[in-house]
């Protein structure tokens, strides 16, 4: 019975990963097309691949749930992850690090070793899912219905939370970029001429000299009481 729960959880986790990936790519069409082009797809094929890839991922996510299609969907997941990992390794060897866009705008970081490591973990999970599903083809049929439904609902909520978290990250990144483009970096750029300083004056209107400057510094640096 315990192995049945493990098989069901593995399929749910893999379904969530591919479902969130498909939704992110579809929600960020321009970013997906840009990423597909940077991964070496010919320009004429970029729009078709940018739509076909998330569509296939969505089909895989759905097909992982029924027991009669789960093993095949896991094998397709291994194929997709293997192709993507190979493309990442090739680009890294060429010294290129395009934006991943694996989950749409939520994953705007450049590819790297972490991308390869994550894909290897997912390939291993998909492999375990395929083997376990073939060994236990009745799952989730042997589990209590309420447990199956509760775990499915939890996986759905997890997918929604991950998607919202990614959208918040993307929104914060866009806001930071807008602020930087409007206000610029803090401080003067290297080589810029510093502004002239005005001499502080006393209450009577006369220049205060070093003593006044020193007292002003003391006042500014003194914490409020």
Tab-separated table of C-alpha atoms in Angstrom:
chain	number	residue	atom	x	y	z
A	1	UNK	CA	0.000	0.000	0.000
A	2	UNK	CA	2.833	2.423	0.808
A	3	UNK	CA	4.383	1.959	-2.633
A	4	UNK	CA	1.039	2.893	-4.175
A	5	UNK	CA	1.164	6.261	-2.432
A	6	UNK	CA	4.756	6.786	-3.610
A	7	UNK	CA	3.763	6.070	-7.214
A	8	UNK	CA	0.788	8.433	-7.040
A	9	UNK	CA	2.827	11.227	-5.443
A	10	UNK	CA	5.577	10.873	-8.059
A	11	UNK	CA	3.041	11.161	-10.866
A	12	UNK	CA	1.390	14.179	-9.245
A	13	UNK	CA	4.706	15.975	-8.749
A	14	UNK	CA	5.754	15.354	-12.345
A	15	UNK	CA	2.324	16.467	-13.568
A	16	UNK	CA	2.596	19.703	-11.575
A	17	UNK	CA	6.062	20.436	-13.006
A	18	UNK	CA	4.944	19.959	-16.595
A	19	UNK	CA	1.631	21.725	-16.016
A	20	UNK	CA	3.276	24.820	-14.528
A	21	UNK	CA	5.888	24.784	-17.294
A	22	UNK	CA	3.214	24.659	-19.996
A	23	UNK	CA	1.146	27.414	-18.388
A	24	UNK	CA	4.170	29.670	-17.939
A	25	UNK	CA	5.244	29.311	-21.553
A	26	UNK	CA	1.735	29.966	-22.882
A	27	UNK	CA	1.302	33.001	-20.612
A	28	UNK	CA	4.596	34.512	-21.807
A	29	UNK	CA	4.413	33.969	-25.556
A	30	UNK	CA	7.025	36.576	-26.595
A	31	UNK	CA	9.498	35.367	-23.976
A	32	UNK	CA	8.973	31.760	-25.047
A	33	UNK	CA	9.597	32.597	-28.696
A	34	UNK	CA	12.752	34.497	-27.792
A	35	UNK	CA	14.050	31.600	-25.701
A	36	UNK	CA	13.258	29.071	-28.448
A	37	UNK	CA	15.199	31.174	-30.947
A	38	UNK	CA	18.179	31.522	-28.611
A	39	UNK	CA	18.284	27.739	-28.199
A	40	UNK	CA	19.111	27.363	-31.876
A	41	UNK	CA	15.717	26.695	-33.475
A	42	UNK	CA	15.559	28.101	-37.052
A	43	UNK	CA	13.694	31.391	-37.252
A	44	UNK	CA	10.926	30.027	-39.463
A	45	UNK	CA	10.176	27.287	-36.937
A	46	UNK	CA	10.244	29.460	-33.810
A	47	UNK	CA	6.496	30.349	-33.654
A	48	UNK	CA	5.406	26.751	-34.238
A	49	UNK	CA	7.825	25.321	-31.672
A	50	UNK	CA	6.896	28.026	-29.144
A	51	UNK	CA	3.267	26.853	-29.325
A	52	UNK	CA	3.854	23.126	-29.800
A	53	UNK	CA	6.235	22.735	-26.848
A	54	UNK	CA	3.842	23.951	-24.107
A	55	UNK	CA	1.007	22.053	-25.787
A	56	UNK	CA	2.978	18.804	-25.554
A	57	UNK	CA	3.903	19.587	-21.948
A	58	UNK	CA	0.236	20.156	-21.090
A	59	UNK	CA	-0.699	16.815	-22.680
A	60	UNK	CA	2.055	15.085	-20.685
A	61	UNK	CA	0.830	16.694	-17.456
A	62	UNK	CA	-2.716	15.445	-18.028
A	63	UNK	CA	-1.638	12.013	-19.286
A	64	UNK	CA	0.392	11.365	-16.132
A	65	UNK	CA	-2.794	11.085	-14.068
A	66	UNK	CA	-4.726	8.126	-15.609
A	67	UNK	CA	-3.000	4.766	-14.986
A	68	UNK	CA	-3.336	3.597	-18.603
A	69	UNK	CA	-1.362	6.589	-20.002
A	70	UNK	CA	0.980	7.453	-17.111
A	71	UNK	CA	3.889	5.230	-18.168
A	72	UNK	CA	3.866	6.537	-21.749
A	73	UNK	CA	3.628	10.129	-20.529
A	74	UNK	CA	6.606	9.567	-18.226
A	75	UNK	CA	8.655	8.261	-21.166
A	76	UNK	CA	7.722	11.313	-23.242
A	77	UNK	CA	8.768	13.482	-20.276
A	78	UNK	CA	12.164	11.738	-20.237
A	79	UNK	CA	12.536	12.411	-23.974
A	80	UNK	CA	11.671	16.112	-23.628
A	81	UNK	CA	13.926	16.600	-20.614
A	82	UNK	CA	16.771	14.734	-22.313
A	83	UNK	CA	16.542	16.880	-25.447
A	84	UNK	CA	16.420	20.072	-23.382
A	85	UNK	CA	19.363	18.983	-21.228
A	86	UNK	CA	21.416	18.190	-24.324
A	87	UNK	CA	20.670	21.643	-25.745
A	88	UNK	CA	21.666	23.287	-22.458
A	89	UNK	CA	24.974	21.389	-22.311
A	90	UNK	CA	25.735	22.320	-25.929
A	91	UNK	CA	25.112	26.019	-25.296
A	92	UNK	CA	27.162	26.021	-22.103
A	93	UNK	CA	30.103	24.454	-23.947
A	94	UNK	CA	29.825	27.228	-26.527
A	95	UNK	CA	29.961	29.814	-23.759
A	96	UNK	CA	26.346	30.880	-24.287
A	97	UNK	CA	23.878	31.373	-21.453
A	98	UNK	CA	20.484	32.381	-22.832
A	99	UNK	CA	17.483	32.868	-20.587
A	100	UNK	CA	15.855	29.564	-19.713
A	101	UNK	CA	12.154	30.548	-19.768
A	102	UNK	CA	11.451	26.970	-18.673
A	103	UNK	CA	8.473	28.202	-16.669
A	104	UNK	CA	7.756	31.350	-18.664
A	105	UNK	CA	8.464	34.782	-17.240
A	106	UNK	CA	8.959	33.271	-13.794
A	107	UNK	CA	12.278	31.729	-14.850
A	108	UNK	CA	14.138	34.562	-16.532
A	109	UNK	CA	17.516	33.515	-15.160
A	110	UNK	CA	20.220	32.378	-17.608
A	111	UNK	CA	20.898	28.663	-17.954
A	112	UNK	CA	23.750	27.122	-15.986
A	113	UNK	CA	24.875	24.036	-14.143
A	114	UNK	CA	21.856	24.335	-11.886
A	115	UNK	CA	19.622	23.908	-14.925
A	116	UNK	CA	21.401	20.671	-15.845
A	117	UNK	CA	21.220	19.381	-12.255
A	118	UNK	CA	17.500	20.167	-12.021
A	119	UNK	CA	16.799	18.366	-15.292
A	120	UNK	CA	18.747	15.311	-14.161
A	121	UNK	CA	16.609	15.150	-11.019
A	122	UNK	CA	13.439	15.436	-13.109
A	123	UNK	CA	14.655	12.765	-15.534
A	124	UNK	CA	15.296	10.453	-12.579
A	125	UNK	CA	11.822	11.201	-11.211
A	126	UNK	CA	10.251	10.499	-14.606
A	127	UNK	CA	12.196	7.245	-14.859
A	128	UNK	CA	11.037	6.130	-11.422
A	129	UNK	CA	7.483	7.105	-12.355
A	130	UNK	CA	7.557	5.056	-15.556
A	131	UNK	CA	9.003	1.953	-13.881
A	132	UNK	CA	6.752	2.206	-10.829
A	133	UNK	CA	3.658	2.724	-12.961
A	134	UNK	CA	4.450	-0.373	-15.021
A	135	UNK	CA	5.031	-2.334	-11.806
A	136	UNK	CA	1.863	-0.982	-10.147
A	137	UNK	CA	-0.560	-0.359	-13.038
A	138	UNK	CA	-3.604	-0.218	-10.757
A	139	UNK	CA	-2.518	3.004	-9.011
A	140	UNK	CA	-4.440	5.021	-7.957
A	141	UNK	CA	-7.177	2.419	-8.174
A	142	UNK	CA	-6.038	0.616	-5.036
A	143	UNK	CA	-6.034	3.752	-2.887
A	144	UNK	CA	-8.990	5.177	-0.966
A	145	UNK	CA	-10.924	7.591	-3.141
A	146	UNK	CA	-10.831	10.384	-0.579
A	147	UNK	CA	-7.022	10.076	-0.324
A	148	UNK	CA	-6.649	10.187	-4.103
A	149	UNK	CA	-8.885	13.261	-4.385
A	150	UNK	CA	-7.225	15.046	-1.448
A	151	UNK	CA	-3.732	14.488	-2.849
A	152	UNK	CA	-4.878	15.634	-6.276
A	153	UNK	CA	-6.407	18.808	-4.833
A	154	UNK	CA	-3.227	19.474	-2.844
A	155	UNK	CA	-1.164	19.075	-6.006
A	156	UNK	CA	-3.484	21.519	-7.787
A	157	UNK	CA	-3.138	24.094	-5.024
A	158	UNK	CA	0.618	23.602	-5.102
A	159	UNK	CA	0.675	24.272	-8.836
A	160	UNK	CA	-1.367	27.463	-8.375
A	161	UNK	CA	0.898	28.698	-5.574
A	162	UNK	CA	4.045	28.006	-7.588
A	163	UNK	CA	2.564	29.812	-10.576
A	164	UNK	CA	1.566	32.847	-8.475
A	165	UNK	CA	4.977	32.944	-6.831
A	166	UNK	CA	6.601	32.964	-10.249
A	167	UNK	CA	4.340	35.759	-11.455
A	168	UNK	CA	5.185	37.834	-8.373
A	169	UNK	CA	8.895	37.327	-9.028
A	170	UNK	CA	8.451	38.407	-12.631
A	171	UNK	CA	6.428	41.481	-11.559
A	172	UNK	CA	9.050	42.491	-9.015
A	173	UNK	CA	11.797	42.084	-11.601
A	174	UNK	CA	9.934	44.313	-14.071
A	175	UNK	CA	9.357	46.944	-11.379
A	176	UNK	CA	13.052	46.924	-10.475
A	177	UNK	CA	13.976	47.362	-14.127
A	178	UNK	CA	11.560	50.288	-14.501
A	179	UNK	CA	12.891	51.977	-11.378
A	180	UNK	CA	16.481	51.603	-12.543
A	181	UNK	CA	15.623	52.929	-15.992
A	182	UNK	CA	13.825	55.941	-14.458
A	183	UNK	CA	16.090	56.860	-11.553
A	184	UNK	CA	19.345	55.303	-12.640
A	185	UNK	CA	21.948	53.762	-10.394
A	186	UNK	CA	22.561	55.301	-6.992
A	187	UNK	CA	25.457	57.684	-6.735
A	188	UNK	CA	27.600	59.363	-9.387
A	189	UNK	CA	28.971	57.325	-12.276
A	190	UNK	CA	32.755	56.797	-12.433
A	191	UNK	CA	34.557	59.865	-13.765
A	192	UNK	CA	31.702	62.280	-13.063
A	193	UNK	CA	32.498	65.713	-11.597
A	194	UNK	CA	31.397	66.061	-7.987
A	195	UNK	CA	29.099	69.023	-7.196
A	196	UNK	CA	30.490	72.054	-5.385
A	197	UNK	CA	29.951	72.258	-1.639
A	198	UNK	CA	28.518	75.346	-0.006
A	199	UNK	CA	30.078	76.758	3.134
A	200	UNK	CA	27.794	76.509	6.146
A	201	UNK	CA	26.816	79.751	7.799
A	202	UNK	CA	26.067	80.606	11.386
A	203	UNK	CA	22.774	81.975	12.641
A	204	UNK	CA	24.106	85.514	12.127
A	205	UNK	CA	24.760	84.809	8.450
A	206	UNK	CA	28.565	84.596	8.690
A	207	UNK	CA	30.553	81.633	7.359
A	208	UNK	CA	30.878	79.035	10.063
A	209	UNK	CA	34.251	77.626	9.055
A	210	UNK	CA	35.558	74.247	10.162
A	211	UNK	CA	34.009	74.475	13.601
A	212	UNK	CA	30.532	74.906	12.146
A	213	UNK	CA	31.087	72.062	9.716
A	214	UNK	CA	32.287	69.848	12.559
A	215	UNK	CA	29.284	70.758	14.699
A	216	UNK	CA	26.936	70.075	11.774
A	217	UNK	CA	28.495	66.675	11.275
A	218	UNK	CA	28.056	65.914	14.954
A	219	UNK	CA	24.398	66.914	14.794
A	220	UNK	CA	23.728	64.861	11.680
A	221	UNK	CA	25.469	61.791	13.034
A	222	UNK	CA	23.911	62.083	16.516
A	223	UNK	CA	20.958	59.676	16.993
A	224	UNK	CA	17.581	61.093	17.960
A	225	UNK	CA	16.818	61.048	21.649
